[in-house]
Short mmCIF file of C-alpha atoms in Angstrom, two decimals:
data_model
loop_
_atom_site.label_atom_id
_atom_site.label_comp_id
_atom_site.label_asym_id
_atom_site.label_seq_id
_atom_site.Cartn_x
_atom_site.Cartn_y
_atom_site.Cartn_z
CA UNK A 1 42.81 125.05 70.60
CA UNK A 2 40.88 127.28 68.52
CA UNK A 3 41.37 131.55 68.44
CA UNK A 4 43.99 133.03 70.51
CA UNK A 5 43.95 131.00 73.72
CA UNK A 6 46.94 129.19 74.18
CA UNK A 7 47.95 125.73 75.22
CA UNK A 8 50.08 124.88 77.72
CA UNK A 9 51.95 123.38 75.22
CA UNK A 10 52.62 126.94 74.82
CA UNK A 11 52.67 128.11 77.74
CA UNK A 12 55.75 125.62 78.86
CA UNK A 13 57.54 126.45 75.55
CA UNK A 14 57.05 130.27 76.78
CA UNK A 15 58.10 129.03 80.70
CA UNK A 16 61.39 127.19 79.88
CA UNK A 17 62.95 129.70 78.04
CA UNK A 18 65.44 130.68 80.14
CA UNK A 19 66.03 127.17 80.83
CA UNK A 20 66.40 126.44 77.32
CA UNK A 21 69.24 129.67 76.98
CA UNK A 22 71.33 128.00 79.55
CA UNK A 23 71.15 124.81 77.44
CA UNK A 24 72.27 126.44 74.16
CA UNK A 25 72.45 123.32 71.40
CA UNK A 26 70.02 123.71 68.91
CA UNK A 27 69.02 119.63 69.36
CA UNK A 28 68.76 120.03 73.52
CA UNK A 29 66.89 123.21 73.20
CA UNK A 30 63.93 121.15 71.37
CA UNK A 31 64.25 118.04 73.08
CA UNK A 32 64.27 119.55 76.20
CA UNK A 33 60.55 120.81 75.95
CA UNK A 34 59.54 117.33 74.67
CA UNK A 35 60.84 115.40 77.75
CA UNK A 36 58.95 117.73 79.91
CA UNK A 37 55.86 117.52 78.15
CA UNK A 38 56.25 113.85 78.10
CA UNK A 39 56.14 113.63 81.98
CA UNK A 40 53.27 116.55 82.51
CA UNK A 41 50.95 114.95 79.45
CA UNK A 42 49.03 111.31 80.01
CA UNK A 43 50.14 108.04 80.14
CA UNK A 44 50.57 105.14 82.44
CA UNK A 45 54.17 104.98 81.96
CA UNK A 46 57.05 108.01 81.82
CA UNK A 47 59.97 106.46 80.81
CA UNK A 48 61.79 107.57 77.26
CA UNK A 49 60.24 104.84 75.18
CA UNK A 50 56.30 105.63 75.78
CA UNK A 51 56.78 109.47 76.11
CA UNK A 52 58.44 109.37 72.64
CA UNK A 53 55.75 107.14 70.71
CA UNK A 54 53.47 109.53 72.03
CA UNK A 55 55.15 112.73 71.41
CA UNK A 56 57.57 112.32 68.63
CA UNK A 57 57.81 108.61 67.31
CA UNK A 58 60.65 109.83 65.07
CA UNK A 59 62.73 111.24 67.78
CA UNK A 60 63.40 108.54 70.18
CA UNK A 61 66.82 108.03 69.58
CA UNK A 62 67.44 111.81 70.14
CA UNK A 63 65.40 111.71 73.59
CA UNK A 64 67.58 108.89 74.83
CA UNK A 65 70.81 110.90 73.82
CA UNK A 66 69.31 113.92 75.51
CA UNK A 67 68.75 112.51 78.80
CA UNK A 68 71.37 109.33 78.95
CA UNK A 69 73.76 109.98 76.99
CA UNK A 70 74.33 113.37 75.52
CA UNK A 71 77.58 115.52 76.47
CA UNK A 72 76.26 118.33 78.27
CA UNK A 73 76.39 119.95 82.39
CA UNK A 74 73.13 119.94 84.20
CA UNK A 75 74.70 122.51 86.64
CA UNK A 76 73.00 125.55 84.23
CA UNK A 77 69.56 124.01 84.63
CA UNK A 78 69.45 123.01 87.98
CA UNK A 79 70.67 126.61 88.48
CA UNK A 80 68.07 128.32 86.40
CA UNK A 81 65.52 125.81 88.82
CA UNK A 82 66.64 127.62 92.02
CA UNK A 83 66.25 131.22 90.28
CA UNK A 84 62.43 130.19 89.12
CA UNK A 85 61.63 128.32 92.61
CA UNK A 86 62.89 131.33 94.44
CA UNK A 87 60.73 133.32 92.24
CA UNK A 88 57.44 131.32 92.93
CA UNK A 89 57.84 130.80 96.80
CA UNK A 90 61.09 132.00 98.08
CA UNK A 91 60.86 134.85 101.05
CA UNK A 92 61.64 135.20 104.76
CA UNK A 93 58.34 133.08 105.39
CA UNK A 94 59.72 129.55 103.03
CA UNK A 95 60.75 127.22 104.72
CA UNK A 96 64.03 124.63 102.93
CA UNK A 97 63.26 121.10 103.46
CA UNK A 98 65.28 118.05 103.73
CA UNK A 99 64.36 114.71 103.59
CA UNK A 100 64.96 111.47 101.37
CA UNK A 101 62.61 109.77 98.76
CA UNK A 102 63.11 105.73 98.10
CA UNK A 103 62.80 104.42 94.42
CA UNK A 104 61.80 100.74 94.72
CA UNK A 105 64.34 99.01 91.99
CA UNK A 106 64.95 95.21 90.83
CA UNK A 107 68.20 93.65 90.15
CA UNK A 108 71.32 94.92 91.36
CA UNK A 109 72.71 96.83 87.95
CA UNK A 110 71.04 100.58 88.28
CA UNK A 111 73.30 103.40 90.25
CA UNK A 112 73.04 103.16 93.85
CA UNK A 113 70.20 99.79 93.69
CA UNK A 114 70.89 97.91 97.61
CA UNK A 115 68.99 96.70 99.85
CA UNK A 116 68.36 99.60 102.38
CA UNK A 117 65.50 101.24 104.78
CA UNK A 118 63.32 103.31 102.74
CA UNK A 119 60.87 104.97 104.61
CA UNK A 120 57.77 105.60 102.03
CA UNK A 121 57.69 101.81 102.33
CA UNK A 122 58.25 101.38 106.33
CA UNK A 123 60.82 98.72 105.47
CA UNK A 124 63.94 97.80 103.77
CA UNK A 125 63.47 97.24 100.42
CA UNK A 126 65.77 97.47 97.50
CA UNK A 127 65.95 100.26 96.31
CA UNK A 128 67.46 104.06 95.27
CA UNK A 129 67.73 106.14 97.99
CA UNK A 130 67.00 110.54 96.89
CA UNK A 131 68.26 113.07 98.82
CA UNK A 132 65.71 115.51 98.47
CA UNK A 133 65.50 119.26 98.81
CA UNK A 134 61.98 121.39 98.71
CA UNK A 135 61.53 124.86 98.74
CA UNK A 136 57.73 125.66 100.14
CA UNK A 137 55.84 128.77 100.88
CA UNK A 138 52.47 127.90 102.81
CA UNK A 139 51.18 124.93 100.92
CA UNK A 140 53.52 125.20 97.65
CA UNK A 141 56.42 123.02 97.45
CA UNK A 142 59.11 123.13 94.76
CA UNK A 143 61.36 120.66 94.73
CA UNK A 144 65.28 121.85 94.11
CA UNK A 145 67.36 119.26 94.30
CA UNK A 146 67.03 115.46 93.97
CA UNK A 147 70.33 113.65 94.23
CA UNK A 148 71.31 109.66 94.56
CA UNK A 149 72.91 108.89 98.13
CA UNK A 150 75.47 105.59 97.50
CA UNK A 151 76.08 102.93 100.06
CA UNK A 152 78.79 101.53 101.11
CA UNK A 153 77.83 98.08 98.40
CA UNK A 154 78.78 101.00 96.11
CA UNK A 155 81.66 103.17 97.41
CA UNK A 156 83.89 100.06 97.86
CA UNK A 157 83.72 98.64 94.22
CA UNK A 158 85.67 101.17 92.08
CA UNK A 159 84.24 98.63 89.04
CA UNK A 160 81.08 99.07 89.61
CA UNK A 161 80.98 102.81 90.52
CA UNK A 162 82.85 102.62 86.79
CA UNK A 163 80.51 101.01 85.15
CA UNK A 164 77.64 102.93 86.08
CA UNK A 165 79.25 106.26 85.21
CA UNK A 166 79.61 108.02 88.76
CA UNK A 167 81.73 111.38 88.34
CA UNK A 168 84.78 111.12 90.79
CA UNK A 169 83.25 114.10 93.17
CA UNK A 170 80.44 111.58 93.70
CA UNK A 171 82.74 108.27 94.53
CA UNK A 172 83.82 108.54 97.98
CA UNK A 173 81.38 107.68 100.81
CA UNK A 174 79.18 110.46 102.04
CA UNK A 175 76.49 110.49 104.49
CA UNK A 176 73.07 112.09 103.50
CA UNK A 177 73.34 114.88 105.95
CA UNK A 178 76.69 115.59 104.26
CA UNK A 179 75.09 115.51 101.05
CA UNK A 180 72.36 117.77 102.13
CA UNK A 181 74.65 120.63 103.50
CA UNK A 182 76.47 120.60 100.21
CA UNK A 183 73.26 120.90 98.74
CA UNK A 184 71.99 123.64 101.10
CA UNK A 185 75.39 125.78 100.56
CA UNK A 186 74.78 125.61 96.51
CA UNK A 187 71.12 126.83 97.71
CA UNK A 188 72.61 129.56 99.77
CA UNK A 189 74.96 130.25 96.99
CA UNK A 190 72.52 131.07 94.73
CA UNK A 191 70.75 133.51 96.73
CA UNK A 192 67.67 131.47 97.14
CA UNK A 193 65.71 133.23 100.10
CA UNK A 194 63.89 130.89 103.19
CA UNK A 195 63.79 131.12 106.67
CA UNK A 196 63.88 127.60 108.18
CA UNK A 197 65.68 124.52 107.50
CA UNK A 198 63.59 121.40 108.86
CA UNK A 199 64.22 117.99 108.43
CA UNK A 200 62.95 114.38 110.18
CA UNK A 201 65.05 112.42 112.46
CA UNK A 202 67.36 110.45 110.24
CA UNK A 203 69.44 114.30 109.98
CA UNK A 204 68.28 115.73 113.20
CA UNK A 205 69.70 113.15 114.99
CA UNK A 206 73.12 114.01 113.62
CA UNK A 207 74.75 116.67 116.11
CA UNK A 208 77.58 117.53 113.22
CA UNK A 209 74.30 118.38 110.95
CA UNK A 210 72.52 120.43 113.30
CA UNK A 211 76.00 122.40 114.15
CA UNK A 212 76.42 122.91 110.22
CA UNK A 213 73.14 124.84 109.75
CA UNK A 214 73.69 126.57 113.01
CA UNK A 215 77.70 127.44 111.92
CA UNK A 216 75.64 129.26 108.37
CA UNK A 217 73.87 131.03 110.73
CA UNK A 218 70.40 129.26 109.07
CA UNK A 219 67.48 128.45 111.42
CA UNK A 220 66.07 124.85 111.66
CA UNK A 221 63.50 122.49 113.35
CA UNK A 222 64.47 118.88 113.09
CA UNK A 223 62.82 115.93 114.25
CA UNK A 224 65.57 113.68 116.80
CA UNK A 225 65.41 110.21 118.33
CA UNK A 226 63.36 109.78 122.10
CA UNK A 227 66.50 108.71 123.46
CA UNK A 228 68.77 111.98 122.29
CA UNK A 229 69.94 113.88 125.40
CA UNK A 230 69.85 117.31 126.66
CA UNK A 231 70.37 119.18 129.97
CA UNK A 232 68.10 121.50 131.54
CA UNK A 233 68.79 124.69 130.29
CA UNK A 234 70.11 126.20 133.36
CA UNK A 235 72.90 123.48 133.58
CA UNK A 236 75.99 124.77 134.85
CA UNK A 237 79.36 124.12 134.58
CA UNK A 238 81.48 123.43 137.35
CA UNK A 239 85.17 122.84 138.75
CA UNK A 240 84.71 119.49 140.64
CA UNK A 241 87.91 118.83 143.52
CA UNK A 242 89.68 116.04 142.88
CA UNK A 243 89.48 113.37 145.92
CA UNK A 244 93.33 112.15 145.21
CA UNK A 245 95.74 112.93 142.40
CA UNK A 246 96.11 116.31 140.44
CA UNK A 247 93.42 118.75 140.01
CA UNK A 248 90.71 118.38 137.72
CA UNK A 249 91.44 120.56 133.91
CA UNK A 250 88.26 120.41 132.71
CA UNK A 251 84.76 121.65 133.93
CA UNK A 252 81.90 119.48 134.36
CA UNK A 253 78.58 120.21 134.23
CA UNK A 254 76.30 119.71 137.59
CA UNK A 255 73.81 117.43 136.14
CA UNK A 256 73.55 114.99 133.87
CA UNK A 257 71.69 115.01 130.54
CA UNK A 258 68.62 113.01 130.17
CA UNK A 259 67.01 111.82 127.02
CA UNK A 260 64.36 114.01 125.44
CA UNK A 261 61.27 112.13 127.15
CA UNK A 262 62.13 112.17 129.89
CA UNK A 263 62.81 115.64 129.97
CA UNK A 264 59.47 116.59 128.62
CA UNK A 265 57.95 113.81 131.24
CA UNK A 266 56.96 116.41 133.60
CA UNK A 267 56.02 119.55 130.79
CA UNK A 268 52.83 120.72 130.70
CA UNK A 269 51.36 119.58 127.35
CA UNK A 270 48.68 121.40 125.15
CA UNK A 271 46.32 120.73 122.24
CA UNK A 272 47.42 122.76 119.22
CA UNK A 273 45.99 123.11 116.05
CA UNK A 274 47.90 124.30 113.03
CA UNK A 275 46.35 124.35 109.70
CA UNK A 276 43.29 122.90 108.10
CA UNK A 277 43.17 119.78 106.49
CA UNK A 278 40.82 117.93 104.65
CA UNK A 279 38.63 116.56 107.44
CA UNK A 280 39.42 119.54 109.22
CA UNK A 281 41.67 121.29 112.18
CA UNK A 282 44.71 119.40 112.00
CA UNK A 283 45.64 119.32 115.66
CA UNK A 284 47.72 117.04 118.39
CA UNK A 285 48.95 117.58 121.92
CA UNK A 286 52.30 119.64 122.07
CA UNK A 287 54.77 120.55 124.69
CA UNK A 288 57.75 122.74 124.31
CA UNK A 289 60.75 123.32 126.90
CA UNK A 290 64.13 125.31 126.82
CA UNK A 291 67.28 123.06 127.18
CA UNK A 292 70.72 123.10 126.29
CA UNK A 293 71.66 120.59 124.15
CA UNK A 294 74.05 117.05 124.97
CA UNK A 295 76.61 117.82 121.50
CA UNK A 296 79.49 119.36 122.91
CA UNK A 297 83.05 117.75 123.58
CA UNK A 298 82.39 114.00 125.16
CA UNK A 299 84.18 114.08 128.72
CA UNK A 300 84.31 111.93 131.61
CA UNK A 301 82.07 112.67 134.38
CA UNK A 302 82.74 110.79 137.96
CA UNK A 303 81.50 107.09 137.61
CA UNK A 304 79.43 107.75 134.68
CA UNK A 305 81.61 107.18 131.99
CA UNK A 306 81.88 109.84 129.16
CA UNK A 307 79.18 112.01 128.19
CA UNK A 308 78.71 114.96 125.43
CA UNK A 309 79.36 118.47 127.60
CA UNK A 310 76.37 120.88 127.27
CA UNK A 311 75.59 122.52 123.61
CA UNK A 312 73.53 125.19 122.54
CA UNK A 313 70.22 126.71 123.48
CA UNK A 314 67.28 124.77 121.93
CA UNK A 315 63.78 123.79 122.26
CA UNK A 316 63.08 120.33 122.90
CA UNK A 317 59.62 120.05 121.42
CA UNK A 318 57.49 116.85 121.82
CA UNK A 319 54.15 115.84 120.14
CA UNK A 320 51.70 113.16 121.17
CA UNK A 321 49.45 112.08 118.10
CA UNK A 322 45.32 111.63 118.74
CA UNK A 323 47.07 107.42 117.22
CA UNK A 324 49.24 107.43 119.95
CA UNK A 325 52.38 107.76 118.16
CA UNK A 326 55.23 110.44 120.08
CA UNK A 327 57.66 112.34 118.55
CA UNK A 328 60.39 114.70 119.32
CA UNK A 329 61.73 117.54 117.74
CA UNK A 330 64.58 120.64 118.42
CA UNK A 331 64.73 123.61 116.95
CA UNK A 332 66.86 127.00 117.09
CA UNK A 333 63.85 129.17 117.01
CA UNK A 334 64.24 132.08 118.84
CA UNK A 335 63.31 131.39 122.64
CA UNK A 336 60.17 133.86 122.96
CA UNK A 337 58.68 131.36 119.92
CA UNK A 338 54.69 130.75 121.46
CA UNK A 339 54.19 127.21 120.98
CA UNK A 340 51.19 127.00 118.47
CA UNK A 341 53.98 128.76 115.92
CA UNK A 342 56.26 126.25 117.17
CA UNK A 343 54.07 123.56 116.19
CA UNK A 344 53.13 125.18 112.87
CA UNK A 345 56.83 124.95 111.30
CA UNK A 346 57.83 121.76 112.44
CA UNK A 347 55.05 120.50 110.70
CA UNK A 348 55.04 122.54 107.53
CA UNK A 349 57.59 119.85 106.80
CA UNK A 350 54.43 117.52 105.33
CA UNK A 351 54.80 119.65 102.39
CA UNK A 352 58.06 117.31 101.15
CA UNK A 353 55.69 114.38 100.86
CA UNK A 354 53.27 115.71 98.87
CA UNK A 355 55.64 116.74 96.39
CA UNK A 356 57.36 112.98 96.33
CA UNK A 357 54.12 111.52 96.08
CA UNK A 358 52.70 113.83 93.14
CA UNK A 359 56.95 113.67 91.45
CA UNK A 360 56.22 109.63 90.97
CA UNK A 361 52.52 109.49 90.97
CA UNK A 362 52.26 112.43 88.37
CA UNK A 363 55.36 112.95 86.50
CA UNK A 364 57.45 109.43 86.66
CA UNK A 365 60.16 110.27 88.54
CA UNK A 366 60.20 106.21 89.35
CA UNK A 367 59.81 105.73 85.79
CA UNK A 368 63.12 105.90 84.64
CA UNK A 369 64.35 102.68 83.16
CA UNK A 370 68.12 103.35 82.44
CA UNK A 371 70.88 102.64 84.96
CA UNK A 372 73.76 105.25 84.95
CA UNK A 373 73.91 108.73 87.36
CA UNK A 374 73.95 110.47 84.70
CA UNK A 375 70.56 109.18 82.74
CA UNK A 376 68.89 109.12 86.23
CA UNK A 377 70.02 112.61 87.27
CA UNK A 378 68.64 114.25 84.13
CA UNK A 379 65.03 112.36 84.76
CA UNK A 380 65.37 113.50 88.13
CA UNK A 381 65.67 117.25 86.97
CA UNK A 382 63.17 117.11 84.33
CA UNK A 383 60.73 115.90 86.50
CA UNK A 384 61.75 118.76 88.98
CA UNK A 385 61.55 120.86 86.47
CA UNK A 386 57.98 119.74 85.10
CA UNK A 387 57.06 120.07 88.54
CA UNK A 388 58.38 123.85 89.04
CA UNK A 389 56.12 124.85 86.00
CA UNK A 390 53.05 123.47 87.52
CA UNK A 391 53.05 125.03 90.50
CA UNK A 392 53.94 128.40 88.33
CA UNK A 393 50.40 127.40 86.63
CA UNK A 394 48.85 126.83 90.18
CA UNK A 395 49.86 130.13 91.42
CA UNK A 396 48.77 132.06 88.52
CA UNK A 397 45.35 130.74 88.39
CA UNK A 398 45.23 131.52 92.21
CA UNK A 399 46.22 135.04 91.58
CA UNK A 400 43.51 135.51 88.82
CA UNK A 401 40.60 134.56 91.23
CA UNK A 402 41.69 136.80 93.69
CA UNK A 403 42.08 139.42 90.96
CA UNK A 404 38.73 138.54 90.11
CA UNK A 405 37.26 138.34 93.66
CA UNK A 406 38.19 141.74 94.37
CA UNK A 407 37.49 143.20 91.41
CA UNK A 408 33.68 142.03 92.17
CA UNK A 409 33.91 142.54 96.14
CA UNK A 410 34.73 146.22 94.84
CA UNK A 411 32.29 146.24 92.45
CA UNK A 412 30.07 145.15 95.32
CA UNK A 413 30.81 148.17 97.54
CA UNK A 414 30.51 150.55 95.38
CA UNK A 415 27.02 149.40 95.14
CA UNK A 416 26.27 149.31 98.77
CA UNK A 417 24.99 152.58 101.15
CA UNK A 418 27.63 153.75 103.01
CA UNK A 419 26.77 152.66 106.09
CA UNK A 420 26.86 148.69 104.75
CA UNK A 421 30.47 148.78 103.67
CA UNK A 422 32.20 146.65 105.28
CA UNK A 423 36.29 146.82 106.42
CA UNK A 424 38.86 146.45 103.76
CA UNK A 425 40.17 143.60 105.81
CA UNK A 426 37.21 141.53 105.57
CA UNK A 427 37.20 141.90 102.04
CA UNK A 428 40.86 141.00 101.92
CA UNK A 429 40.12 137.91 103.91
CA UNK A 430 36.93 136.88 101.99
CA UNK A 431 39.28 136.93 98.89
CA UNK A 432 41.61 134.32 100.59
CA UNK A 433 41.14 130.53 99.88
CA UNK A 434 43.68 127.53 100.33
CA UNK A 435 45.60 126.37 97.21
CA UNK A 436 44.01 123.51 96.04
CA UNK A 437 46.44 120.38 95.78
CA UNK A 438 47.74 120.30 92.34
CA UNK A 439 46.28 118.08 89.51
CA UNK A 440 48.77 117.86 86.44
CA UNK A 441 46.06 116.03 84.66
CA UNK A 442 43.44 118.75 85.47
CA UNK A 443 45.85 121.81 84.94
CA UNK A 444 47.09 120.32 81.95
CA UNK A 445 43.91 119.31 80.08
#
């Protein structure tokens, strides 16, 4: 590009810096910047082998070493990620979310390949299953963390987990809500600022999960199951007399817990609208209720066999779609939440998908062709990485138009009579528009 104006080519070199300190080897530090550009720049396909014939057909054995086989600890970099997502959307107002991303996969030979449900596909498919971490700030996801969840095809065969180079730390069986609070307390470690965990049913249907986040003393919305149970919230626990043998030991509660429908059966439901989307008001019917939730110690109760004693103070929030479809949420937000707000961070969660859609669509996160943890976690945080920088280039050009707007809506009033001006907030909130949804191929032409 002719005169001064730089790249962003450039622009990324000037960006990854810090990245590039924590790398420190003279042959990472410049093959680092090449990967990246490889997945922001065009082409159909964003695997090692096409990205280096376009970038550097000289260098392709040192791109494979970087990202498959090279000696060196990602921990630095995915570090450095948190520090720069923080710094582009972290505050009170972000929200962390969790969900899972499927990579569709043939043969049986890549790390963590099985048949299993992925949900971006409706069906079981085989497939890599992502644990997936995003840090978001109105409409502005970052993604933080992507890592590979194992079955239990893979746990059980030590060969195999061998073969495909899976640290020890990573062998034994984990669930993905474990994996995601290990990921949340390296999060909270590194001082990375939000104010709500959310996450879909397949974790907010784990009572051990929700517990976690509430034991850190986090706040969360989580989608759960129709059938999960709660008690009304002014349950009670009582000392029931014994008909024959020794007293009872343990207190019961007076009622018994119902599933989530049913205890929203008789709420009184109400249209809410949230956001704007791009045929308009996004909006569904929404109903929200106080209850104590079914996740404490399981004890016997008469006849009725065992149930879970009464947990927590939650809302029990339920949604009826203008398609029909219902679903339930809980959350820990505090109990004078009105429900519109309610509504508005449970489903700030869509941000998640975006950000899996544009991390294969845009950058090739699905792209990789090599088959160890290590190869695939290094794609994984390029990608991440790639992805970080655009939305730095996203929020800087928003910044400069509303620099520019009200640098001219000033301009404008000191034009006007006096009795014209209008209110510095309605200046303020001409200046406001929604972030457009990110276009790596526009942003980086």
């Amino acid at each position: 590009m002719a005169g001064t104006t730089s790249t962003w080519e450039d622009e990324l070199r000037g960006w990854l810096t810090p990245f590039l300190d924590r790398l420190g080897h003279k042959a990472r530090r410049r093959m680092c910047p090449l990967y990246v550009m490889g997945l922001i720049g065009p082409g159909d396909r964003k695997s090692v082998q096409p990205m280096a014939e376009r970038l550097a057909p000289g260098d392709y054995d040192q791109l494979h070493h970087f990202v498959a086989a090279g000696v060196w600890d990602v921990a630095p970099l995915e570090t450095e990620l948190l520090v720069q997502a923080d710094r582009l959307v972290g505050g009170d107002d972000a929200v962390l979310v969790i969900d899972d991303t499927a990579v569709p996969k043939k043969g049986t030979h890549s790390v963590g390949v099985a048949a299993q449900y992925a949900s971006a596909l409706g069906k079981t498919a085989n497939c890599q299953t992502l644990v997936s971490l995003t840090l978001a700030r109105g409409e502005v996801p970052v993604m933080v963390a992507l890592r590979l969840f194992l079955p239990e095809s893979w746990t059980s065969d030590r060969v195999r987990l061998k073969r495909a180079g899976v640290p020890a730390e990573y062998q034994t069986a984990r669930t993905k809500p474990e994996m995601a609070l290990a990921e949340v307390d390296r999060i909270l470690a590194a001082g990375v600022r939000f104010g709500c965990v959310l996450a879909d049913a397949g974790y907010g249907m784990s009572a051990p999960f929700r517990q976690a986040l509430t034991a850190r003393k986090l706040a969360w919305a989580v989608g759960i199951p129709r059938h999960l149970k709660v008690y009304p919230v002014d349950v009670k626990l009582i000392w029931p007399k014994a008909r024959r043998g020794r007293p009872r030991k343990r207190s019961i509660p007076d009622v018994l817990s119902i599933a989530a429908e049913d205890m929203l059966a008789d709420a009184k439901w109400k249209t809410v609208s949230w956001r704007n989307g791009t045929k308009g008001r996004l909006k569904a019917r929404f109903a929200a209720v106080r209850v104590r939730t079914a996740d404490g110690p399981p004890q016997r109760i008469w006849d009725k066999g065992q149930q879970h004693l009464p947990g927590d103070e939650a809302w029990l929030i339920g949604e009826h779609r203008a398609s029909g479809e219902k679903k339930y949420y809980l959350a820990n937000l505090p109990a004078g939440m009105d429900l519109r707000s309610l509504a508005a961070t449970i489903k700030a969660r869509w941000v998640c998908e975006q950000a899996h859609q544009q991390l294969k669509e845009e950058l090739g996160l699905d792209h990789f062709e090599g088959r160890s943890w290590q190869g695939l976690h290094r794609h994984a945080l390029m990608t991440m990485i790639a992805y970080a920088f655009l939305q730095h280039r996203r929020l800087t050009k928003v910044r400069r138009e509303k620099k520019n707007q009200r640098s001219a809506a000033a301009t404008d009033l000191a034009r006007r009579p006096t009795r014209h001006r209008r209110s510095h907030r309605a200046n303020a909130a001409s200046a406001m528009s929604a972030l457009p949804k990110v276009d790596q191929r526009r942003i980086a032409a």
